[in-house]
mmCIF file of C-alpha atoms in Angstrom:
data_model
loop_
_atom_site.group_PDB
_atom_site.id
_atom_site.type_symbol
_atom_site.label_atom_id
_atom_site.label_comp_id
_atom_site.label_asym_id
_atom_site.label_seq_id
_atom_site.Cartn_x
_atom_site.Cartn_y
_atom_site.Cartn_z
ATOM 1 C CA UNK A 1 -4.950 -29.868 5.768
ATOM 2 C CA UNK A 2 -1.283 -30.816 6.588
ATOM 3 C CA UNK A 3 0.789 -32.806 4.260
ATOM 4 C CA UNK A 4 4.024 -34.870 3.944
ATOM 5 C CA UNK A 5 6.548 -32.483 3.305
ATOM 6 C CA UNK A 6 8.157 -34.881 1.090
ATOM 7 C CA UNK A 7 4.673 -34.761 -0.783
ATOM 8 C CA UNK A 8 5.317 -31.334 -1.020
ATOM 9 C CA UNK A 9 8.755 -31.257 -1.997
ATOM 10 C CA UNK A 10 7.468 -33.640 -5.082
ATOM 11 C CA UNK A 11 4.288 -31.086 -5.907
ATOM 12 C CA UNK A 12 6.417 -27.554 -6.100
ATOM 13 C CA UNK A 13 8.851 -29.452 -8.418
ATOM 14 C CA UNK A 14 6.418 -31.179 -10.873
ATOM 15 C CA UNK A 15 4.126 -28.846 -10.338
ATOM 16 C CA UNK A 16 6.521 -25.892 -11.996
ATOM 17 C CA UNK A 17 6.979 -28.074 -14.904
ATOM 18 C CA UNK A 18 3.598 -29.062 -15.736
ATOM 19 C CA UNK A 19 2.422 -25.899 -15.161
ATOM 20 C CA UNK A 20 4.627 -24.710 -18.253
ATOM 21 C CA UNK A 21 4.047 -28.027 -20.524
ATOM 22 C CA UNK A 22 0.636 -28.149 -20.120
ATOM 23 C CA UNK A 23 -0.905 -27.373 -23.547
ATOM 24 C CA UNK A 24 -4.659 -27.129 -23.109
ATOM 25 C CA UNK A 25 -5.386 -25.970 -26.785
ATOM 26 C CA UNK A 26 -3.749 -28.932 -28.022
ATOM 27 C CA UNK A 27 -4.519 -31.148 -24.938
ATOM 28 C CA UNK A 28 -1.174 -32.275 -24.655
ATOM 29 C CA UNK A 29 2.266 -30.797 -23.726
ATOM 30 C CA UNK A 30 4.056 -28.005 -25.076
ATOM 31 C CA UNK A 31 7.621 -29.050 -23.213
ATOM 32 C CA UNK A 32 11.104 -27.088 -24.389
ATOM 33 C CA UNK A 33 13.835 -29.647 -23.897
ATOM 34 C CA UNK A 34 16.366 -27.026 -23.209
ATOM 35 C CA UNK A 35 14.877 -25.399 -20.513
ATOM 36 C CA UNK A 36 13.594 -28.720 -18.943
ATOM 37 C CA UNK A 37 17.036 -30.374 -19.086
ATOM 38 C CA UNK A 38 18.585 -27.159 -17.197
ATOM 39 C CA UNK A 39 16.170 -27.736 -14.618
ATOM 40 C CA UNK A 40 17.280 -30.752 -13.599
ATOM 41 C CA UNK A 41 20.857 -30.594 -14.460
ATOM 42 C CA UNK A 42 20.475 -27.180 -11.434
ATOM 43 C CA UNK A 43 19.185 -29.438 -8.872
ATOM 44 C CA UNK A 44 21.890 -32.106 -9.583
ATOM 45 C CA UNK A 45 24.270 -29.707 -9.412
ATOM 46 C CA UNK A 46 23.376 -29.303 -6.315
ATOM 47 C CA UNK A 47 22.887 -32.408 -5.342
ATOM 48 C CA UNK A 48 26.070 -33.395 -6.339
ATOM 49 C CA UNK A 49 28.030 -30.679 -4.723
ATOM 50 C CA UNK A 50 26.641 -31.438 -1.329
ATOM 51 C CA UNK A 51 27.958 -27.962 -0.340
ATOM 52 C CA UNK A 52 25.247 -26.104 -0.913
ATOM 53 C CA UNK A 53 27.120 -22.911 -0.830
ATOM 54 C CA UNK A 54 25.840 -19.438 -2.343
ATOM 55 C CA UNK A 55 29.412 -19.779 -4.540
ATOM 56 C CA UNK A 56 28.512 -23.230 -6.038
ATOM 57 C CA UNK A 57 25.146 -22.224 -6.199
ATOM 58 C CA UNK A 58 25.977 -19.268 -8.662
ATOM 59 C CA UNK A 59 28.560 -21.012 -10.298
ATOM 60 C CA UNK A 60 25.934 -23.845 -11.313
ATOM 61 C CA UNK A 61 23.392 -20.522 -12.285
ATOM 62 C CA UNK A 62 25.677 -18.799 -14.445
ATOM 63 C CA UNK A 63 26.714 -21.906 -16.364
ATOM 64 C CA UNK A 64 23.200 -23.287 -17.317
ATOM 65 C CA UNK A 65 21.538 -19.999 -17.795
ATOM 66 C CA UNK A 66 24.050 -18.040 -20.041
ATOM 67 C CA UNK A 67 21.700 -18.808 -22.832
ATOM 68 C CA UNK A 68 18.287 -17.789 -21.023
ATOM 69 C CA UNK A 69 19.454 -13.985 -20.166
ATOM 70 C CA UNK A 70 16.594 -12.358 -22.240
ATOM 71 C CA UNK A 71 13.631 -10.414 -20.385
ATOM 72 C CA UNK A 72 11.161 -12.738 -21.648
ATOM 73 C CA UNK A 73 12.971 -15.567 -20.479
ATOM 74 C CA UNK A 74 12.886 -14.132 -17.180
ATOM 75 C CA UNK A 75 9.504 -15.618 -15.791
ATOM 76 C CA UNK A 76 10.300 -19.305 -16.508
ATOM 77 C CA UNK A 77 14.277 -18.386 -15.445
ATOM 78 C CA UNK A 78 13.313 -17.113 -12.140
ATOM 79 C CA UNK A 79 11.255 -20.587 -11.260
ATOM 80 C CA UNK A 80 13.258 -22.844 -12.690
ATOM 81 C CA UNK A 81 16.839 -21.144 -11.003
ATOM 82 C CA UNK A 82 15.334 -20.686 -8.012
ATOM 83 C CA UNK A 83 12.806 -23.415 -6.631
ATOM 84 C CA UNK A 84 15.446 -25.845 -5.598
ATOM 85 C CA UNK A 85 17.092 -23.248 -3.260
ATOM 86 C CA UNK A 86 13.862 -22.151 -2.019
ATOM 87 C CA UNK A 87 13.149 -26.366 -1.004
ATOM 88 C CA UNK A 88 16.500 -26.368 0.603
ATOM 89 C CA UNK A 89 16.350 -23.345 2.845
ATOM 90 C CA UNK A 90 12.889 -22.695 3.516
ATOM 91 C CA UNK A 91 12.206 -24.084 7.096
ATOM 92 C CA UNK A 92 14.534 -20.657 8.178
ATOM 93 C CA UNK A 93 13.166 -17.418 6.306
ATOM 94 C CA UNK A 94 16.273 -15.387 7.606
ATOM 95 C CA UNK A 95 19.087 -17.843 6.347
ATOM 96 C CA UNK A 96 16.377 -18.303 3.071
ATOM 97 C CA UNK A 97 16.134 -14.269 2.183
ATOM 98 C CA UNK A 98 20.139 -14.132 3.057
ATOM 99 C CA UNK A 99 20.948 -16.633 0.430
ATOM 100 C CA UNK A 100 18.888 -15.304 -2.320
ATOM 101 C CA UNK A 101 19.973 -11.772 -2.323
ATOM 102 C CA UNK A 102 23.390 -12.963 -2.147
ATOM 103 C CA UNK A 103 22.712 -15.102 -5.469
ATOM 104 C CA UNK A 104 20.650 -12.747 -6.962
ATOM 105 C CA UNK A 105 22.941 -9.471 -6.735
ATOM 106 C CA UNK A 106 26.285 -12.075 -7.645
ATOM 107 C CA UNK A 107 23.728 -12.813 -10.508
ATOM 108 C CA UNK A 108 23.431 -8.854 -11.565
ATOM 109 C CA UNK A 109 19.636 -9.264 -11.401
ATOM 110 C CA UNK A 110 17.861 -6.001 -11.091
ATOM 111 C CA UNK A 111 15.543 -4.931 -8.368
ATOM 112 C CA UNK A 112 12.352 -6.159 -9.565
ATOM 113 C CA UNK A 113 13.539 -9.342 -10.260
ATOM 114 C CA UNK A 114 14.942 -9.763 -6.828
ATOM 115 C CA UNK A 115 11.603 -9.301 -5.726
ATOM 116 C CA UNK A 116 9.621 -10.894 -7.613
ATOM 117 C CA UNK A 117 12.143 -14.198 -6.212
ATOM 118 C CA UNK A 118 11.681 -12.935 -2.974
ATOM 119 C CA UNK A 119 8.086 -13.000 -2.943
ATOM 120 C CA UNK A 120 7.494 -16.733 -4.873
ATOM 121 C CA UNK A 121 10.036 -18.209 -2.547
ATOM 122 C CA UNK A 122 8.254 -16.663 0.877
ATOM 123 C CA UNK A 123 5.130 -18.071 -0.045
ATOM 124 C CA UNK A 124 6.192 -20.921 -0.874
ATOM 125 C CA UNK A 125 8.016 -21.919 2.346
ATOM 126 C CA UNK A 126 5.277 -20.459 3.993
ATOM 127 C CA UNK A 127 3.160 -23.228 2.693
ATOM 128 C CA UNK A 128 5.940 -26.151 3.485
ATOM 129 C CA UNK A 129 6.093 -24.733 6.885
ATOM 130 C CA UNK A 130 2.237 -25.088 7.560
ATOM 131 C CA UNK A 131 1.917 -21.531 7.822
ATOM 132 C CA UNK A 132 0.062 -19.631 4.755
ATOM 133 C CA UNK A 133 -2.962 -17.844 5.541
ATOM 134 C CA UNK A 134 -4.644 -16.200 2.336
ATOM 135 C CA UNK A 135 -5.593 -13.164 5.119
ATOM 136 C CA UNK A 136 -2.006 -12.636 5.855
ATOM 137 C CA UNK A 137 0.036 -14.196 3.257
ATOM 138 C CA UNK A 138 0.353 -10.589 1.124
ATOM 139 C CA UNK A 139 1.486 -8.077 3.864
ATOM 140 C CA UNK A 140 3.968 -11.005 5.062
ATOM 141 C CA UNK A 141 5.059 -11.281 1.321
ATOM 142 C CA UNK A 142 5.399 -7.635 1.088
ATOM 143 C CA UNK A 143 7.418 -7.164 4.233
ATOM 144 C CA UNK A 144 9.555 -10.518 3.764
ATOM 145 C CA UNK A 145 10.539 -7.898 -0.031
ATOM 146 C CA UNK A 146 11.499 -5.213 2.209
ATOM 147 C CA UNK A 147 12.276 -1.535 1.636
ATOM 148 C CA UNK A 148 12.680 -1.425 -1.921
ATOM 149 C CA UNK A 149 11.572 0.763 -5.394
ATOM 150 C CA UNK A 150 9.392 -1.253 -7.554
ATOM 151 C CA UNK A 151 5.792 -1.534 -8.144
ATOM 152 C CA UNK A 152 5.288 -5.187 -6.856
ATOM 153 C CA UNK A 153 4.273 -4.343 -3.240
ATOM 154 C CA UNK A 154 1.604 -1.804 -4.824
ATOM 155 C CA UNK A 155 0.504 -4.866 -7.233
ATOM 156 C CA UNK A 156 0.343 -7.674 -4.378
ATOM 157 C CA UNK A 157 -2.020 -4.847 -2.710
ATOM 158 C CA UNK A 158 -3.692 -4.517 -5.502
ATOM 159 C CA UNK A 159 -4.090 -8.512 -5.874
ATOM 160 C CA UNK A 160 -5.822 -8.714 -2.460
ATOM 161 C CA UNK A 161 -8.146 -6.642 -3.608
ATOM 162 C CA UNK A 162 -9.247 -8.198 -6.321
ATOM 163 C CA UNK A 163 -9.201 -11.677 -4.754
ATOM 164 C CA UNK A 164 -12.207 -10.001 -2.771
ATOM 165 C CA UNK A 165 -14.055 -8.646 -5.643
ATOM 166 C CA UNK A 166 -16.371 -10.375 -8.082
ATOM 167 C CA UNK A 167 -14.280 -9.132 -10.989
ATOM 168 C CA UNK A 168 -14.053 -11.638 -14.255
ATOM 169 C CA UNK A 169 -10.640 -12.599 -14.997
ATOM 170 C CA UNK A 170 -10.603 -10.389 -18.267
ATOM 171 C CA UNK A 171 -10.942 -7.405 -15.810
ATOM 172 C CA UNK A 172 -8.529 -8.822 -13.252
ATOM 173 C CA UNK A 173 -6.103 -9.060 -16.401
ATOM 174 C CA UNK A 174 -6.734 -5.234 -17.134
ATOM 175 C CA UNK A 175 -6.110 -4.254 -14.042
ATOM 176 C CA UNK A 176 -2.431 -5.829 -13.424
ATOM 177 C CA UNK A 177 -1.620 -4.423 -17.237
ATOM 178 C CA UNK A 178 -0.297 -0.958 -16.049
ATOM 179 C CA UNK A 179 2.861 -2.987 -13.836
ATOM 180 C CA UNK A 180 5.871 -3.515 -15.358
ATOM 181 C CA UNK A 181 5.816 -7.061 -17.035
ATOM 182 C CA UNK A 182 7.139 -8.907 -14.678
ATOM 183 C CA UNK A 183 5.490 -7.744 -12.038
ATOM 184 C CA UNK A 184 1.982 -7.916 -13.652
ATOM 185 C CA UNK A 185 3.289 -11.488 -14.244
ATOM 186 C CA UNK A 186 3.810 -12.131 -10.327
ATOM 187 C CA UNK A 187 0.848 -10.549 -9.255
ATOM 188 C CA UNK A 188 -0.674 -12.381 -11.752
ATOM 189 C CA UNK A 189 0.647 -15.761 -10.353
ATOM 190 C CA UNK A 190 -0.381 -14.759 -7.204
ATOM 191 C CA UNK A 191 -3.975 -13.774 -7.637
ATOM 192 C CA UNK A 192 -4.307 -17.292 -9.825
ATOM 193 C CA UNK A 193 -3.493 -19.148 -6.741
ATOM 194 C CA UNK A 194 -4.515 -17.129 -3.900
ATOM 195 C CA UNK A 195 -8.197 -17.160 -5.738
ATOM 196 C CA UNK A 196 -8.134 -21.012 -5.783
ATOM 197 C CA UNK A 197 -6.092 -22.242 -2.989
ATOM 198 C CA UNK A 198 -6.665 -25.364 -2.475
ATOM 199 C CA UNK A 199 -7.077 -26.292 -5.942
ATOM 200 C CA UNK A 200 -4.171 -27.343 -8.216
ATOM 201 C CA UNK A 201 -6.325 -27.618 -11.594
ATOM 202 C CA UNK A 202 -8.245 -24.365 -10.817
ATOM 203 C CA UNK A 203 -5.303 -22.320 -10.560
ATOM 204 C CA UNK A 204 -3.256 -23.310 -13.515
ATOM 205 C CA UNK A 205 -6.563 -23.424 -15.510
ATOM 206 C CA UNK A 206 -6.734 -19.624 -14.594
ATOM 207 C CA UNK A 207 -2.999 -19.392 -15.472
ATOM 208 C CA UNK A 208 -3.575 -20.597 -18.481
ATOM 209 C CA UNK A 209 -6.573 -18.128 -19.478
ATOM 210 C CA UNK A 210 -4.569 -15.048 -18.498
ATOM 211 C CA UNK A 211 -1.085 -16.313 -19.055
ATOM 212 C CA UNK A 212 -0.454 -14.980 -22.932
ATOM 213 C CA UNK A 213 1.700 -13.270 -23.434
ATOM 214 C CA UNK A 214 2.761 -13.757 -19.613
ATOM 215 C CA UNK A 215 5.223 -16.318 -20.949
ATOM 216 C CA UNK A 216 6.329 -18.319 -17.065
ATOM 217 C CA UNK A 217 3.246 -17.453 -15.379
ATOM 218 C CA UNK A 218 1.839 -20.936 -15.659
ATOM 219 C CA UNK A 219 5.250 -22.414 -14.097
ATOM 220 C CA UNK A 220 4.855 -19.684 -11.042
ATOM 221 C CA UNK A 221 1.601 -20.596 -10.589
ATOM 222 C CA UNK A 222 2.158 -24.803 -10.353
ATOM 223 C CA UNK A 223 5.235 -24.266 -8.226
ATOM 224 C CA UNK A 224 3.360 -22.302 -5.673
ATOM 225 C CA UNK A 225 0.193 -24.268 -5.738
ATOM 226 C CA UNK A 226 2.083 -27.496 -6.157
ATOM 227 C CA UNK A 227 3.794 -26.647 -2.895
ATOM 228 C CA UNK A 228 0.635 -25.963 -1.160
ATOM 229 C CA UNK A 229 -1.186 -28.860 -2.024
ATOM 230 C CA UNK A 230 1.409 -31.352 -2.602
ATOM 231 C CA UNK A 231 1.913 -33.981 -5.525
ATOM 232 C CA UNK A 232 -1.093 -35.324 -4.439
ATOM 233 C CA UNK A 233 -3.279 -32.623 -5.415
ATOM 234 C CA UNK A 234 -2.127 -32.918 -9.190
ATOM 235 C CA UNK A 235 -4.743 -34.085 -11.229
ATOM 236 C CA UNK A 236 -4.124 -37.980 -11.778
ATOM 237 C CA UNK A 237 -5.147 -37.510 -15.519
ATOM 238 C CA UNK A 238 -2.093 -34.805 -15.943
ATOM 239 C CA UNK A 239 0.293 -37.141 -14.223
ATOM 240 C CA UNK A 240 -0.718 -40.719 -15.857
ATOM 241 C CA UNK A 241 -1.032 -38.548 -19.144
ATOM 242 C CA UNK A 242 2.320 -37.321 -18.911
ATOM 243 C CA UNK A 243 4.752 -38.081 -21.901
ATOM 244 C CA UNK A 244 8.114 -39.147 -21.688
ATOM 245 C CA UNK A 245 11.238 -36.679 -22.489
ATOM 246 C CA UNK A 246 13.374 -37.442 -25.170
ATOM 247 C CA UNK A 247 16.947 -35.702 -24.213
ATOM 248 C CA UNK A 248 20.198 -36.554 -23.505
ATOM 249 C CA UNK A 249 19.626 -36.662 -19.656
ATOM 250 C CA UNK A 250 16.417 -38.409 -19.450
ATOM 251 C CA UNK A 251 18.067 -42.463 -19.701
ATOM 252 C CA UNK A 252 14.935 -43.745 -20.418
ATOM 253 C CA UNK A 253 12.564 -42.540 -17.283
ATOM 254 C CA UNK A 254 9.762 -40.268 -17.529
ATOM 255 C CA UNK A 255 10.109 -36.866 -16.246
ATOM 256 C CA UNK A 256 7.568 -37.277 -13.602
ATOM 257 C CA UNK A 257 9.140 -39.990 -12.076
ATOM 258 C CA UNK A 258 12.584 -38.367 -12.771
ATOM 259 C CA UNK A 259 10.595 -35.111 -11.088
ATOM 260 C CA UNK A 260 10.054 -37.235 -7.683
ATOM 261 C CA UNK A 261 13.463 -38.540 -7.412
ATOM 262 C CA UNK A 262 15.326 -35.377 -7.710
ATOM 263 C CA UNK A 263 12.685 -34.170 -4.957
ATOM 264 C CA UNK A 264 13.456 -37.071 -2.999
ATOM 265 C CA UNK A 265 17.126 -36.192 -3.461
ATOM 266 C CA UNK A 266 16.415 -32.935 -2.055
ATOM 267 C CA UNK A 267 14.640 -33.809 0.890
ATOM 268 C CA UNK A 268 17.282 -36.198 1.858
ATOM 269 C CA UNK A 269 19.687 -33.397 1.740
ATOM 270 C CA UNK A 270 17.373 -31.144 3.588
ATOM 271 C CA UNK A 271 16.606 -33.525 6.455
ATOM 272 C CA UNK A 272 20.639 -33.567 7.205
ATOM 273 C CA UNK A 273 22.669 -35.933 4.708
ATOM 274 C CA UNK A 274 26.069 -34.988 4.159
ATOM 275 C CA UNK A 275 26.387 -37.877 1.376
ATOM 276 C CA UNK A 276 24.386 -39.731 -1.057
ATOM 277 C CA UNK A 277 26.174 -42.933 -2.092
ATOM 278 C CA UNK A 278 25.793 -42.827 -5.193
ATOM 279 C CA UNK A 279 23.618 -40.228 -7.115
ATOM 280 C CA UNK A 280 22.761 -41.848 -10.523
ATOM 281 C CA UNK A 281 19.290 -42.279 -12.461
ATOM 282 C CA UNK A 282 21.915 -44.749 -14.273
ATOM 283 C CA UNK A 283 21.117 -47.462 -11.504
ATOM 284 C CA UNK A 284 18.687 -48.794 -9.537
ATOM 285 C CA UNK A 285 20.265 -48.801 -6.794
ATOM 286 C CA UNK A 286 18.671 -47.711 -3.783
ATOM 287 C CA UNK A 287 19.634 -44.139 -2.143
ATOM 288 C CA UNK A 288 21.630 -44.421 0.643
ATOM 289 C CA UNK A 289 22.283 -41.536 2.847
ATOM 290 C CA UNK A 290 24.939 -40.831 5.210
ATOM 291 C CA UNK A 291 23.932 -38.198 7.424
ATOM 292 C CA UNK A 292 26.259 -35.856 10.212
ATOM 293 C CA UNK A 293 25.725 -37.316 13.727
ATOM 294 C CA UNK A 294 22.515 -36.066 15.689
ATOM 295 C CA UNK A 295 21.667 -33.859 12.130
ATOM 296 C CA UNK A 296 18.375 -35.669 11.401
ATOM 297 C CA UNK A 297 17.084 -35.827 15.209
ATOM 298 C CA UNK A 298 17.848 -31.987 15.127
ATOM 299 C CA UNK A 299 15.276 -31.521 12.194
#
């Protein structure tokens, strides 16, 4: 089925977040302010820059994150640093790859990080792009990583076997246990949502079974299923449920709705604006874009 990509847009972004908040032992949410308010203060860094250059882009990483360096931050880091990007550039896979390894080896991230970034942010775009294929989408994730040294490769391979099997999700949990963590949380992500593609709920519920002590797997999982089956697809009773955020950024709004504007933002940068007059959750003004002559025919 073919979505808005706008709807889209909205689903990878709120779908990352609710992914991680959801707290299904307590029925509620489980949010950390810290990391939430980072999130957003990334994408209106970028939205604000309206350079969207792999310097700024770094620069904006490097400030926010200095405090989130630890390997079991990684998980969580790696969606939340990255999914913006991935929304901006993922119509061209080429220009999309060439900006991430530029960030990521500015960034001093290791190999297996790198590809573990490399493979969320393929599949996603394949999905905004109309073009993921559960036959395919592994080998294309696989060769879109390139020549490299880790085990994820092995692990995706590994995931498309099991998708096939009738394995429980205890054993499917056994058998990613021998990669290193952060790959078995990956392939993890992956076999949560490949297993259950067209289901938001499904997925994360899976997530959620195998996700401890996978800390980030849940907010892999929503970003990558949220993309694929857009805002939309979120179950109404997680989004009308949905509490407010009490931080110094929020002003008031809910995340979710402050979730959809900062997508909105996004997409009206993607489809060609060169200026948003002004950017402010402060007003409610309506957004008014300025685009560069003949950009948003080009799209």
């Amino acid at each position: 089925m073919y979505y808005s990509l706008i709807s889209q847009f909205r689903g990878a972004l709120f779908g990352s977040y609710i992914g991680e908040a959801l707290d299904f032992n307590r029925c509620g949410y489980q949010q950390n302010p810290q990391q939430y308010d980072v999130f957003k203060l990334s994408i209106e860094g970028l939205i604000n820059s309206n350079l969207l250059t792999v310097e700024n882009w770094i620069v904006y990483q490097q400030q926010l994150w200095s405090e989130l360096n630890s390997t079991e931050g990684l998980p969580l880091q790696l969606v939340f640093n990255f999914i913006p990007t991935v929304l901006l550039f993922h119509d061209s896979p080429v220009r999309l790859r060439q900006v991430l390894v530029s960030a990521i080896n500015n960034s001093g991230y290791n190999a297996t990080i790198q590809d573990g970034i490399l493979a969320v942010a393929y599949t996603i775009s394949q999905s905004l792009t109309q073009k993921l294929y559960i036959d395919k989408i592994i080998p294309q994730t696989i060769d879109f990583i390139g020549q490299t040294t880790t085990d994820l490769p092995s692990s995706l391979l590994q995931v498309s076997n099991l998708i096939g099997s009738n394995k429980s999700l205890e054993e499917v949990g056994i058998n990613l246990t021998s990669y290193h963590k952060l790959t078995q949380t990956i392939a993890t992500a992956f076999y949560c949502f490949l297993s259950t593609t067209e289901d938001f709920q499904a997925s994360i519920l899976r997530s959620h079974l195998l996700s401890d002590p996978l800390q980030g797997l849940s907010a892999i999982v929503g970003a990558l299923s949220g993309a694929h089956n857009n805002i939309i697809g979120i179950p109404s009773k997680w989004l009308s449920g949905h509490l407010p955020v009490k931080s110094t950024v929020t002003n008031g709004l809910t995340d979710y709705f402050q979730m959809l504007e900062l997508a909105d933002v996004l997409m009206a940068i993607w489809s060609g604006a060169c200026k948003l007059m002004p950017y402010s959750r402060q007003t409610n003004e309506p957004l008014q874009i300025i685009a560069n002559a003949r950009a948003m025919g080009l799209r």
